[in-house]
XYZ file of C-alpha atoms in Angstrom:
639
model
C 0.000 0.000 0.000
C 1.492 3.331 -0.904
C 2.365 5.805 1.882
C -0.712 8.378 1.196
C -2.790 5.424 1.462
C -1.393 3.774 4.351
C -1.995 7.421 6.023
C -5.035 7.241 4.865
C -6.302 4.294 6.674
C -4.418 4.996 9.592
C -6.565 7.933 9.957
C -9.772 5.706 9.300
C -8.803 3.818 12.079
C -8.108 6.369 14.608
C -11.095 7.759 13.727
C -12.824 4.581 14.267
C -11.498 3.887 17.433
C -11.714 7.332 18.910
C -15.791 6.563 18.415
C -15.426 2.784 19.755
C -14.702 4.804 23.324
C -17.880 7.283 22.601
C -20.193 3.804 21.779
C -19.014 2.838 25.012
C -19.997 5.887 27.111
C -23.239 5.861 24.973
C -24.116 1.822 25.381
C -23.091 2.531 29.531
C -25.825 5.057 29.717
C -28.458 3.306 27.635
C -27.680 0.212 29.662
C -28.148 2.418 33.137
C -31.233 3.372 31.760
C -32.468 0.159 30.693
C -33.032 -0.802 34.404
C -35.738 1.830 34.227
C -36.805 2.174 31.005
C -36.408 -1.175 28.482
C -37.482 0.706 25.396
C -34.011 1.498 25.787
C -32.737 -2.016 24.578
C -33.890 -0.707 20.985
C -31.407 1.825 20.944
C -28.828 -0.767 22.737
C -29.920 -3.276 19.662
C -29.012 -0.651 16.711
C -25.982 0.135 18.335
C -24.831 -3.420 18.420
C -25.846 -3.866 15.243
C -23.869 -0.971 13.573
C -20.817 -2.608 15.720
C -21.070 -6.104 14.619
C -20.807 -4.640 10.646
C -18.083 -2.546 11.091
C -16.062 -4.471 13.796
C -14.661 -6.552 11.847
C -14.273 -4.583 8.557
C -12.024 -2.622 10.658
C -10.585 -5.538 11.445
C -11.480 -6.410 15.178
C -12.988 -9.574 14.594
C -13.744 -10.568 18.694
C -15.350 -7.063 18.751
C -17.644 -8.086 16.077
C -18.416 -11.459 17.278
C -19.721 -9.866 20.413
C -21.741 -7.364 19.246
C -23.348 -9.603 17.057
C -24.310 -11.781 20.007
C -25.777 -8.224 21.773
C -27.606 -7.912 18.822
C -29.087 -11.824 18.836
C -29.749 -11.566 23.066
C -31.480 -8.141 22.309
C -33.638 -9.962 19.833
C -34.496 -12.768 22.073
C -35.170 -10.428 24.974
C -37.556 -7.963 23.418
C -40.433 -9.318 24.483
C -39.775 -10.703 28.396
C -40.362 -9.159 31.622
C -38.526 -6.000 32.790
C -36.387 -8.071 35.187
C -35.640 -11.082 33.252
C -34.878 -8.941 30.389
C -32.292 -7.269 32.017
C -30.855 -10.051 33.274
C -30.150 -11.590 29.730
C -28.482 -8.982 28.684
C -26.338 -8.494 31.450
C -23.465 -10.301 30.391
C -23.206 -9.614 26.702
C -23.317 -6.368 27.207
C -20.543 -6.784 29.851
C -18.167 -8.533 27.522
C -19.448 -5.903 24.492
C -18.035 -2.883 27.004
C -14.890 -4.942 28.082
C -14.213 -5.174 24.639
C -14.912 -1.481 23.396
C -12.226 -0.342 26.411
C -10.001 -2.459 24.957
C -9.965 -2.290 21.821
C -10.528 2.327 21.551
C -7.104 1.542 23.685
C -4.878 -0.228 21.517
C -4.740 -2.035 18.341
C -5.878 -5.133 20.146
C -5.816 -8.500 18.122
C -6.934 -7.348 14.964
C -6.654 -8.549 11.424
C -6.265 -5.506 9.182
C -8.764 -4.389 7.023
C -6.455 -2.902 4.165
C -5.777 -7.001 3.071
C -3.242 -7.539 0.284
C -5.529 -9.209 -2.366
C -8.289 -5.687 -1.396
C -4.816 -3.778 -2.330
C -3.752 -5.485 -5.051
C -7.159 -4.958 -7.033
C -6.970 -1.143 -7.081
C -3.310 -0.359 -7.060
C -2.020 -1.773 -10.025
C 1.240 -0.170 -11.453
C 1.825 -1.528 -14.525
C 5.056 0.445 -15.128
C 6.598 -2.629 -13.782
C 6.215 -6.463 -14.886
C 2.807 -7.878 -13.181
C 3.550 -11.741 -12.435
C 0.703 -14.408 -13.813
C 1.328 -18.286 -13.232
C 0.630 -20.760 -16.076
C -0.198 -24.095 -15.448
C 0.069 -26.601 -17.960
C 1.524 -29.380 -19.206
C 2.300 -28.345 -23.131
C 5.921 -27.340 -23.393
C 5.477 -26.046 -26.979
C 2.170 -23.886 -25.834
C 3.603 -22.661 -22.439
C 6.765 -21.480 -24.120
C 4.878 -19.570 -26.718
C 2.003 -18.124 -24.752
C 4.982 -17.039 -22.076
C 7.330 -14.891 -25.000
C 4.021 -13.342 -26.249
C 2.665 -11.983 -22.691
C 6.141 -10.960 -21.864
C 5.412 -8.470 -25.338
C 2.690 -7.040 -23.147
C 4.722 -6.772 -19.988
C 3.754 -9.381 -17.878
C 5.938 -12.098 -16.496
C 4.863 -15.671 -16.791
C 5.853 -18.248 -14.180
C 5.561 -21.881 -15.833
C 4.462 -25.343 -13.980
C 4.021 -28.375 -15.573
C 2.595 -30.466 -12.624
C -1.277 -29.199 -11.725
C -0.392 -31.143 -8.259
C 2.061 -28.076 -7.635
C -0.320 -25.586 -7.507
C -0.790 -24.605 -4.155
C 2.992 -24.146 -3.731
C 3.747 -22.181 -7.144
C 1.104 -19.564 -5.777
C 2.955 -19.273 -2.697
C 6.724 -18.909 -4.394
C 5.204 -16.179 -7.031
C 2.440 -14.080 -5.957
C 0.853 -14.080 -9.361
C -1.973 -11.628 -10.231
C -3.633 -14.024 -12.133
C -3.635 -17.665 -13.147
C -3.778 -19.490 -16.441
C -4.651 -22.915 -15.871
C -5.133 -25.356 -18.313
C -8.182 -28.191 -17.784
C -6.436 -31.447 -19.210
C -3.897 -33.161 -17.320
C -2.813 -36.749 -18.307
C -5.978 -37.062 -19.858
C -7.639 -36.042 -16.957
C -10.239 -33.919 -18.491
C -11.331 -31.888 -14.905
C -7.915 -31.939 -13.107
C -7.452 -28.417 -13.719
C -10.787 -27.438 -12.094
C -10.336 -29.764 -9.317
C -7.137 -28.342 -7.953
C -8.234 -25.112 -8.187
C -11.343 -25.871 -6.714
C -9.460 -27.195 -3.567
C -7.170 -24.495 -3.523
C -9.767 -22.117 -3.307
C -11.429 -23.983 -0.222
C -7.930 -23.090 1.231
C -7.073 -19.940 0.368
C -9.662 -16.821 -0.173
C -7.625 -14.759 -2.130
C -9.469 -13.594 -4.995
C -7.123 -14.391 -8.407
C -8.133 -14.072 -11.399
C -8.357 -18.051 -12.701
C -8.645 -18.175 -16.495
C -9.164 -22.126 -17.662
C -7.817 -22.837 -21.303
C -8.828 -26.170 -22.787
C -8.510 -27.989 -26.282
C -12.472 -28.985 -25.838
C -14.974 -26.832 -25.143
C -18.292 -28.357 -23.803
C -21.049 -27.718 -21.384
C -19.302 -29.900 -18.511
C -16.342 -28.576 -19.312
C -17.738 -24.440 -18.264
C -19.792 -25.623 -15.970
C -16.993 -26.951 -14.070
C -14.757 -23.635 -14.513
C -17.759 -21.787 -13.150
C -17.468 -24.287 -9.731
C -14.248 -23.887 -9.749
C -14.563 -20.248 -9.033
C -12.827 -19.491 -12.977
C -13.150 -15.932 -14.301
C -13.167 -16.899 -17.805
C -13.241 -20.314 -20.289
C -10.513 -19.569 -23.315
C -10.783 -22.629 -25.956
C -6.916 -23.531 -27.649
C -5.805 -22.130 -29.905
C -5.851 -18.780 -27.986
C -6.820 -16.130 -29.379
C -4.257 -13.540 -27.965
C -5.710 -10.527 -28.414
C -8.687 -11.367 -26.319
C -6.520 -12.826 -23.649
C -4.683 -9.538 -23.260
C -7.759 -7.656 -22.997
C -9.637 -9.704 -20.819
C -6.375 -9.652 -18.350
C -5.859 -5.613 -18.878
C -9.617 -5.919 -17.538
C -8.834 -7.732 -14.705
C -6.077 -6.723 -13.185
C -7.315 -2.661 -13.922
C -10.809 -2.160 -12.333
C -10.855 1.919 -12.843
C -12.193 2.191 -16.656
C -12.030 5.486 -18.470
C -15.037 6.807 -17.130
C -15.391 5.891 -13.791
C -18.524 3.847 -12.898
C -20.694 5.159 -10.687
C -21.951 3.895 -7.063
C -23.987 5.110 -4.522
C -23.485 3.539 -0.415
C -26.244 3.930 1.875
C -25.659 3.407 5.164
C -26.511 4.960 8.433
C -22.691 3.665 9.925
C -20.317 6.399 9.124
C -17.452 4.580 9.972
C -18.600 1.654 7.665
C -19.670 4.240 5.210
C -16.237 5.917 4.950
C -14.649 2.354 4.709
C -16.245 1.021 1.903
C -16.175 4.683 0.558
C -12.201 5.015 0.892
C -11.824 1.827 -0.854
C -14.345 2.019 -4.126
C -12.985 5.631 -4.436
C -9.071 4.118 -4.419
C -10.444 1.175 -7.206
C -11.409 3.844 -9.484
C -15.206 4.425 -8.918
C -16.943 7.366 -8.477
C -18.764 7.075 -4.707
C -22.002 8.951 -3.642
C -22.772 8.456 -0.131
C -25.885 8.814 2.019
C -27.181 8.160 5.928
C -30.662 8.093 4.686
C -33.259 7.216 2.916
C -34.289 10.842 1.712
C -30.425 11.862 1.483
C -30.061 9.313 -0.670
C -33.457 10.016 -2.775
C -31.885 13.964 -3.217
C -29.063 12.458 -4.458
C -29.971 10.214 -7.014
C -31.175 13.642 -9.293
C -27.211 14.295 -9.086
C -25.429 11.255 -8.952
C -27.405 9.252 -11.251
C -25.773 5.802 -10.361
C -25.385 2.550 -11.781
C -25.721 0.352 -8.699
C -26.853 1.130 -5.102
C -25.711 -0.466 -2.223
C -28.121 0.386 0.520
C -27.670 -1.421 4.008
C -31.185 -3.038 5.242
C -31.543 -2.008 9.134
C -32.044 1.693 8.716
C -33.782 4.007 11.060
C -37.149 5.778 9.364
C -37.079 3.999 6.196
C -35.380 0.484 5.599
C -33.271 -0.292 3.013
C -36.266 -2.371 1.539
C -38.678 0.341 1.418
C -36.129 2.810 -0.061
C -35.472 0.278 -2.659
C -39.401 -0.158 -3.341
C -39.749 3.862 -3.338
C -36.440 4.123 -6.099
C -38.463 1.801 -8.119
C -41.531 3.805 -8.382
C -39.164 6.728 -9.878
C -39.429 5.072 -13.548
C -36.058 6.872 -14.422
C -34.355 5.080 -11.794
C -36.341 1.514 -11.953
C -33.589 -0.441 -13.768
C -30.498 0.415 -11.388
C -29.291 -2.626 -9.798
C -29.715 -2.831 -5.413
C -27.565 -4.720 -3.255
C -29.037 -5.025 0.292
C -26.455 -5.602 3.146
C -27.001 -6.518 6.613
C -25.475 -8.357 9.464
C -29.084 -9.426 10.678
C -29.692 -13.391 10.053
C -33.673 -13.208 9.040
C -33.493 -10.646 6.634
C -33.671 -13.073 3.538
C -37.623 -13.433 4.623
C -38.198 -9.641 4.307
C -36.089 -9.875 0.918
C -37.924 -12.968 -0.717
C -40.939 -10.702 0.011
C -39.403 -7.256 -1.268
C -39.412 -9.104 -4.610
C -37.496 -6.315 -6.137
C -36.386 -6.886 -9.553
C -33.103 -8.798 -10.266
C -31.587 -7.635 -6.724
C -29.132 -9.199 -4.755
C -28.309 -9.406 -0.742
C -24.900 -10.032 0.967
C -24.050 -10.469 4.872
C -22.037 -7.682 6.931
C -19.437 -7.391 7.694
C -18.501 -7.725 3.569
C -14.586 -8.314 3.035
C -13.038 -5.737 0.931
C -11.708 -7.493 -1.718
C -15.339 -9.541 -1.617
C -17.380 -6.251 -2.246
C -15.363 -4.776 -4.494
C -15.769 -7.781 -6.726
C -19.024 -7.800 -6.715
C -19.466 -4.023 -7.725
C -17.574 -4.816 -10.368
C -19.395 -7.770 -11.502
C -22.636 -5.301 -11.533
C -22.069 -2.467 -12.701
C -19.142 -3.777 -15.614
C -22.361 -6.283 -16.931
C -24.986 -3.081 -16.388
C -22.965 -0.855 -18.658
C -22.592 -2.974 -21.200
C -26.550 -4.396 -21.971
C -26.995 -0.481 -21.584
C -24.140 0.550 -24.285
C -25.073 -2.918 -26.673
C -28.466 -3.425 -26.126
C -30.113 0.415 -25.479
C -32.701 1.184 -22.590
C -33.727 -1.882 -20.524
C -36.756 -3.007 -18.877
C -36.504 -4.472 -15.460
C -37.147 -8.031 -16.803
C -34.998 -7.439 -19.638
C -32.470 -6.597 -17.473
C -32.623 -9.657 -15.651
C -29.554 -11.845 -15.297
C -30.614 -15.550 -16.385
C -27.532 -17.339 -15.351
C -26.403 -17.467 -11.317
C -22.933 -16.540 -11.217
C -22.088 -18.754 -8.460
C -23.738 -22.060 -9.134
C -24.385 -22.066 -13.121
C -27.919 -22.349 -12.640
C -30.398 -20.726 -14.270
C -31.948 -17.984 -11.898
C -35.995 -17.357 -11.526
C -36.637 -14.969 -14.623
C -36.055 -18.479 -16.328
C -38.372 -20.955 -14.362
C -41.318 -18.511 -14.782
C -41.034 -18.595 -18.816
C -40.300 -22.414 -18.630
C -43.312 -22.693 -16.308
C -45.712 -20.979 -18.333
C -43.944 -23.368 -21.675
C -44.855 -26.229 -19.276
C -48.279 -25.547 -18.654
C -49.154 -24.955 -22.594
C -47.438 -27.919 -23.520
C -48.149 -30.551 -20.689
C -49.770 -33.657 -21.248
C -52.596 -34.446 -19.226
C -51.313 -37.732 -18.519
C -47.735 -35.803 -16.811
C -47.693 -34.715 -13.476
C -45.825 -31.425 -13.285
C -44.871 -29.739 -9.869
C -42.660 -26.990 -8.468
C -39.879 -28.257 -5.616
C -38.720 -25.766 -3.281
C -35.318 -26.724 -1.137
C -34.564 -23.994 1.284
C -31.577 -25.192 3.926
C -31.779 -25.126 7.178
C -29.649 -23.043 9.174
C -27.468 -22.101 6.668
C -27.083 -18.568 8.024
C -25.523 -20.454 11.210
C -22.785 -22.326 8.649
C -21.952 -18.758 6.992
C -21.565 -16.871 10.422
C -19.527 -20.096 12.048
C -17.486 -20.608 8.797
C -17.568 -17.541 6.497
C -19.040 -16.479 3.271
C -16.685 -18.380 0.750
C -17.107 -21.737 2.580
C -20.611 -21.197 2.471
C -20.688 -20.017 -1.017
C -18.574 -23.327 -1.710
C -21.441 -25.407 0.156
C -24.141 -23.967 -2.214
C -22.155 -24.990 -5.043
C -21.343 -28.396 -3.995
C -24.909 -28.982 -3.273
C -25.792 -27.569 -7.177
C -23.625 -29.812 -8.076
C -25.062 -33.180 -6.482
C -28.656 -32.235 -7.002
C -28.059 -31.776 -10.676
C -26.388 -35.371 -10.964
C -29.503 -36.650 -9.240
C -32.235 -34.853 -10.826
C -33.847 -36.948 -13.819
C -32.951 -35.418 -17.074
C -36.048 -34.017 -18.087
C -36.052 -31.740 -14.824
C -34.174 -28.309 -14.253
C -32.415 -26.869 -10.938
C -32.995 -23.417 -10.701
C -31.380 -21.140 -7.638
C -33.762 -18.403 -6.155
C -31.484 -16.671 -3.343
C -29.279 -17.490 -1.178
C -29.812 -20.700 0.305
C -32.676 -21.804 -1.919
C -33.475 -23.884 -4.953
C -36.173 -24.525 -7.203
C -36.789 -27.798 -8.997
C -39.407 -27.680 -12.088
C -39.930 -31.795 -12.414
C -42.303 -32.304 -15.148
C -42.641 -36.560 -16.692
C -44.218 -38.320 -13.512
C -46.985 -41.259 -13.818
C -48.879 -40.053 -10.557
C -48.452 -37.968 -7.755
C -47.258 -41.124 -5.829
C -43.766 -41.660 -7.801
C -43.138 -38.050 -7.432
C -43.533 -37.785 -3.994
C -41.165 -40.694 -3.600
C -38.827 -38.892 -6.120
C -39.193 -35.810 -4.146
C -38.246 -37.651 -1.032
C -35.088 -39.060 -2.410
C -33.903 -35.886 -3.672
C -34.119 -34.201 0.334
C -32.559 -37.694 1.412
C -29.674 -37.070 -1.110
C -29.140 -33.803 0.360
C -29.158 -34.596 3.747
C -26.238 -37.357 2.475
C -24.036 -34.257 2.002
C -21.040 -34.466 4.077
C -19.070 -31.268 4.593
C -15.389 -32.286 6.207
C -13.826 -29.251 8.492
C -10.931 -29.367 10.459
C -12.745 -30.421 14.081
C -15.612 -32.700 12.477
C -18.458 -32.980 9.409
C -21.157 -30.398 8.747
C -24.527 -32.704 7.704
C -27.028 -30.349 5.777
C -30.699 -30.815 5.682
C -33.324 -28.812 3.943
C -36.704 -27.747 4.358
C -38.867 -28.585 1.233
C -42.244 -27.162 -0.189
C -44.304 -28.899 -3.560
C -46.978 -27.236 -5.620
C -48.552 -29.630 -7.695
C -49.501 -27.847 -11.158
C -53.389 -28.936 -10.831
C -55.617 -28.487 -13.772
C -56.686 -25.132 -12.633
C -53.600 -23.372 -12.419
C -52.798 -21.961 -15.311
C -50.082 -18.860 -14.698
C -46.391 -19.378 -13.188
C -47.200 -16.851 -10.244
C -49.692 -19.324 -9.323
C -47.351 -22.131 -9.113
C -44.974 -20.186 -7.209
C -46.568 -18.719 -4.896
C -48.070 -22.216 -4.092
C -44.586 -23.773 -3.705
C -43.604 -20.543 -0.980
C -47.103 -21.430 1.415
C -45.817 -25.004 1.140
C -42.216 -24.375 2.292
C -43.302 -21.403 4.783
C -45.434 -24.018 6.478
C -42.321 -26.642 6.129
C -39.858 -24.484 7.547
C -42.075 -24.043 10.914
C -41.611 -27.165 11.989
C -39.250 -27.971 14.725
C -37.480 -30.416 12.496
C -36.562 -30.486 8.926
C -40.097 -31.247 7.080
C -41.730 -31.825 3.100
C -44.707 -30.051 2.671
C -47.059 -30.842 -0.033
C -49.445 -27.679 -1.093
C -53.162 -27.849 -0.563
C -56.039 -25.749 -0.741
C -56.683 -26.415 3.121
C -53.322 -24.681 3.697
C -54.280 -21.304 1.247
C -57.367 -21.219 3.196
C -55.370 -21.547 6.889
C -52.619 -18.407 5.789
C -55.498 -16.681 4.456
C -57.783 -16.938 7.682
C -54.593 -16.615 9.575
C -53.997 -13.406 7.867
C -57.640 -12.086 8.442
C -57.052 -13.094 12.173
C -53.662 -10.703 13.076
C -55.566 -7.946 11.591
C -58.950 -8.688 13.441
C -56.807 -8.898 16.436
C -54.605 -5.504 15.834
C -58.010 -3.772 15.202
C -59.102 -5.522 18.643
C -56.005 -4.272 20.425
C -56.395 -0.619 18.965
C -60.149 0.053 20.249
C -60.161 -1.835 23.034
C -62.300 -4.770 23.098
C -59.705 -6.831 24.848
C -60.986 -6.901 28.065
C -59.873 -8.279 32.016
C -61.868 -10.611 33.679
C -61.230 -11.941 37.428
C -60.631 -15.333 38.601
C -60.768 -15.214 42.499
C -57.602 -17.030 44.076
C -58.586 -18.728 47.516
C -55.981 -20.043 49.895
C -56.794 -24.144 50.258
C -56.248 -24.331 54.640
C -58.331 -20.917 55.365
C -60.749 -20.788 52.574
C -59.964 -17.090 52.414
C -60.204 -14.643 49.520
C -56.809 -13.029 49.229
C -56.946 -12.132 45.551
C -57.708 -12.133 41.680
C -55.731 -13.357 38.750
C -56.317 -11.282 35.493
C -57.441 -13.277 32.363
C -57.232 -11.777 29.073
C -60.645 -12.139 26.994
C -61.858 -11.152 23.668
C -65.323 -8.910 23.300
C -65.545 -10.144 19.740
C -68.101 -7.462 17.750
C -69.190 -10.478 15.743
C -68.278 -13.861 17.584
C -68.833 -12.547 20.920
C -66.757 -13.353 23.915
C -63.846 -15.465 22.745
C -61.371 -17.391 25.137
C -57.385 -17.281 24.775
C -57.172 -20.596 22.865
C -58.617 -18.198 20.228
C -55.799 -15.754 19.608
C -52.937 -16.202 22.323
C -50.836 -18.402 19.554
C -51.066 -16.099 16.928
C -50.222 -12.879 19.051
C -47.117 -14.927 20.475
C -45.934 -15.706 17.417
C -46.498 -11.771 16.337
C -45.144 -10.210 19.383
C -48.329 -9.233 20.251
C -48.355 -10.121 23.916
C -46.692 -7.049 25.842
C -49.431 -4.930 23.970
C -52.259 -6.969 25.347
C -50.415 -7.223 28.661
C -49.980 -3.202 28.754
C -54.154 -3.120 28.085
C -55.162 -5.325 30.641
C -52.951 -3.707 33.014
C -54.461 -0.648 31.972
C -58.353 -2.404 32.968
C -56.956 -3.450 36.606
């Protein structure tokens, strides 16, 4: 890093931990008056929530961790008792404080933020050679491609054994890699070491795979393998060089532009410093309608707006930019270091938008801005102005699967085509607990999870069928040639079984997955995808509530139960809101004197239609809706 930079983040980090000691004064006197007042534990909650993103992008990693379990205890501890509440949160917010001290102190055991592959995207100087390995087994080739990219002023380290790989990275620091697919007529060795190199090592290199074949299996593989780009032999130079020159330069000639919202300043400046030193022009906002004023000027190509925003969330900014039909087709990327904010995003629905977990490496988000707004500019420059579903990516970068623009169109092909003799359904797989696996073990081994699970589903899949990927941790199936509803409820069965057969090996033990699973049969009366669809979500929503891992099959008795359940919460909030919730007394007797010494408050319903209901009525529901301290603070109200 040069020295102007270096200051540069040095004065980031002062900064930042000249405010860790003001968090701590703040978070002492919420906390004080917490034992008074627990609306305070909101304010407690946000704070721990700004500290668990930007912890450990700033590179105090234990910091992080506990904040994020402030944040978690906060959660669970909204809705107890005064006292109980408190003590919860006694001790995380102990070790938060402990922690704050320390670290506004010192530099504390901290992995710096300002990594070597983050500095190595956006500080190219190609005044001097820039080092790329080769690995392949072609003398003739190697020799040739090596004088012709020395031309261009690059410096090509040769291996001949794929086997080597791990160790040639280490003795050469390449920039890139050029690694060929065929070794001793082993057609994926070149993928497969990568692959497991990769598991290894983070560091994002640019992998290009060269091959004499070029086939399906053969991409599909590089694209597991975490390649950058398929190049079939003979090269064609000229593309290699510019592909590489794209690479290894991110800052094109005219800047892309990005906007960051995100009420975290320090976070804000962080992510700012770096997309600004990687050649991108940077707009940033701590609000919704800062950011709304600024779109007029800025006009960006992608926003990255965090979720968990004070007056207006980062999901209902992103509806209100889409009303603004000037702005409708700019790509979003939510962030958020919450765990259940993939519900509220599957719901959002927003076109073609993506969602990443705080706290985002550097190097990690400034490959995917690139990715976005690099693929945005050019449909805009070769294709002209978009529509949101034209603008639709149809591939998943990650897996190779086709994304959901595609199973809608090949559901409505499906439906005009099926014979009435086929049973056609929709499979939802949604994982369980994967946001546990990503916050124990880190984005890339969870992104390498997903993949490995593409991977085994489409080798048991029947051939007619097609994997699709949704979002994050889920999957769509579109299974189409089955005799009854019978076989494909046994074929539906083996395909969860074959998941939960999926044997992760770490370091201290195995990682089993198992996934929740929804099916919407395509009945003779459903004629539109949406329909389909948004059959398949009822089934898993009502699969993923059970305590254990569950396949639920769509019905119409289960439409009718989220529909009544539905008309229920709002009956009830309408109850709550005019008062027909009312106290009645149950006398409590002692059992030696016979003697009146009290009354126990029960909570009843004055229905205006039903009349006077009992709890069994509505007490579920308002648990499960964090309901109950309203209806507690009205009876108490009544007594």
């Amino acid at each position: 890093m040069s020295s102007s930079n270096n200051q540069k983040m040095e004065k980031l980090l002062s900064t930042y931990k000249e405010h860790l000691l003001l968090y701590k004064t703040e978070l002492e006197a919420d906390w004080q008056a917490a034992q008074h007042d627990t609306k305070r534990v909101q304010h407690i909650m946000s704070m721990a929530h700004k500290l668990s993103g930007s912890g450990k992008a700033y590179g105090f990693v234990e910091l992080s961790q506990l904040a994020r379990e402030l944040d978690h205890a906060c959660d669970m501890a909204k809705n107890m008792p005064p006292k109980e509440l408190i003590s919860s949160l006694t001790r995380p917010i102990d070790d938060l404080l402990s922690a704050l001290e320390r670290d506004s102190d010192s530099n504390g055991e901290r992995h710096t933020p300002s990594s070597d592959s983050a500095n190595a995207l956006f500080e190219n100087d190609t005044s001097e050679a820039i080092d790329i390995l080769l690995v392949d087994d072609d003398t003739d080739f190697s020799t040739n491609l090596s004088e012709i990219l020395s031309q261009y002023g690059y410096r090509v380290h040769w291996q001949d054994d794929i086997s080597q790989l791990d160790q040639a990275i280490t003795d050469h620091q390449p920039w890139a890699l050029i690694v060929d697919m065929d070794f001793s007529g082993e057609r994926f060795a070149g993928a497969s070491q990568v692959s497991t190199w990769h598991q290894k090592n983070g560091t994002p290199l640019p992998v290009f795979f060269v091959s004499g074949y070029d086939s399906f299996d053969l991409r599909l593989a590089s694209v597991r393998a975490g390649g950058t780009h398929f190049l079939r032999k003979p090269l064609d130079i000229p593309k290699l060089v510019s592909l590489l020159y794209s690479e290894l330069n991110l800052a094109p000639s005219e800047p892309y532009r990005v906007m960051l919202v995100d009420d975290d300043h320090d976070l804000l400046s962080l992510y700012a410093e770096f997309l600004t030193k990687a050649g991108y022009n940077v707009t940033s906002a701590t609000s919704a309608q800062e950011a709304l004023r600024l779109l007029e000027q800025s006009h960006p190509e992608l926003i990255l707006v965090d979720v968990y925003m004070p007056g207006c969330s980062g999901i209902e900014l992103g509806k209100i930019i889409r009303q603004h039909e000037e702005f409708a087709t700019i790509p979003l990327i939510f962030m958020s270091a919450a765990a259940d904010t993939d519900l509220q995003l599957a719901c959002a629905r927003l076109a073609n938008d993506e969602f990443i977990n705080k706290p985002i490496e550097l190097w990690r988000l400034l490959m995917i801005v690139k990715s976005r707004v690099t693929k945005g500019r050019y449909l805009r420059s070769h294709i002209g102005a978009l529509t949101i579903a034209e603008t639709q990516i149809t591939q998943d970068s990650l897996t190779a699967l086709p994304m959901l623009a595609n199973i809608r169109r090949d559901i409505e092909d499906a439906l005009q085509k099926r014979a009435p003799d086929n049973i056609m359904a929709v499979v939802k797989f949604d994982i369980r607990d994967f946001h546990t696996i990503n916050n124990l073990h880190g984005h890339h081994f969870g992104d390498e999870i997903l993949q490995r699970l593409a991977w085994e589903l489409t080798q048991t899949i029947s051939p007619s069928d097609t994997l699709y990927r949704e979002s994050s941790d889920e999957f769509l199936l579109l299974t189409k040639e089955h005799a009854s509803q019978a076989s494909l409820k046994k074929y539906v069965t083996g395909l969860t079984k074959s998941i939960e057969e999926i044997k992760i090996t770490l370091k201290h033990g195995l990682i089993a997955l198992s996934a929740d699973t929804g099916v919407a049969f395509a009945t003779q009366d459903i004629s539109k995808a949406s329909e389909l669809l948004d059959n398949a979500d009822m089934a898993i929503f009502k699969a993923k509530k059970s305590p254990t891992t569950d396949i639920c099959y769509f019905d119409a008795s289960l439409k009718t139960m989220q529909q009544n359940r539905f008309l229920l919460e709002n009956s009830i909030k309408e109850g709550l809101s005019s008062d027909q919730f009312i106290a009645v007394y149950q006398p409590i007797y002692t059992v030696n004197e016979n003697k009146l010494i009290g009354f126990e408050a029960l909570a009843r319903w004055q229905h205006p239609e039903k009349g006077l209901l009992s709890p069994g009525e509505f007490i579920h529901l308002m648990e499960q809706r964090g309901l109950i301290p309203l209806l507690t603070q009205k009876m108490l109200t009544q007594t």
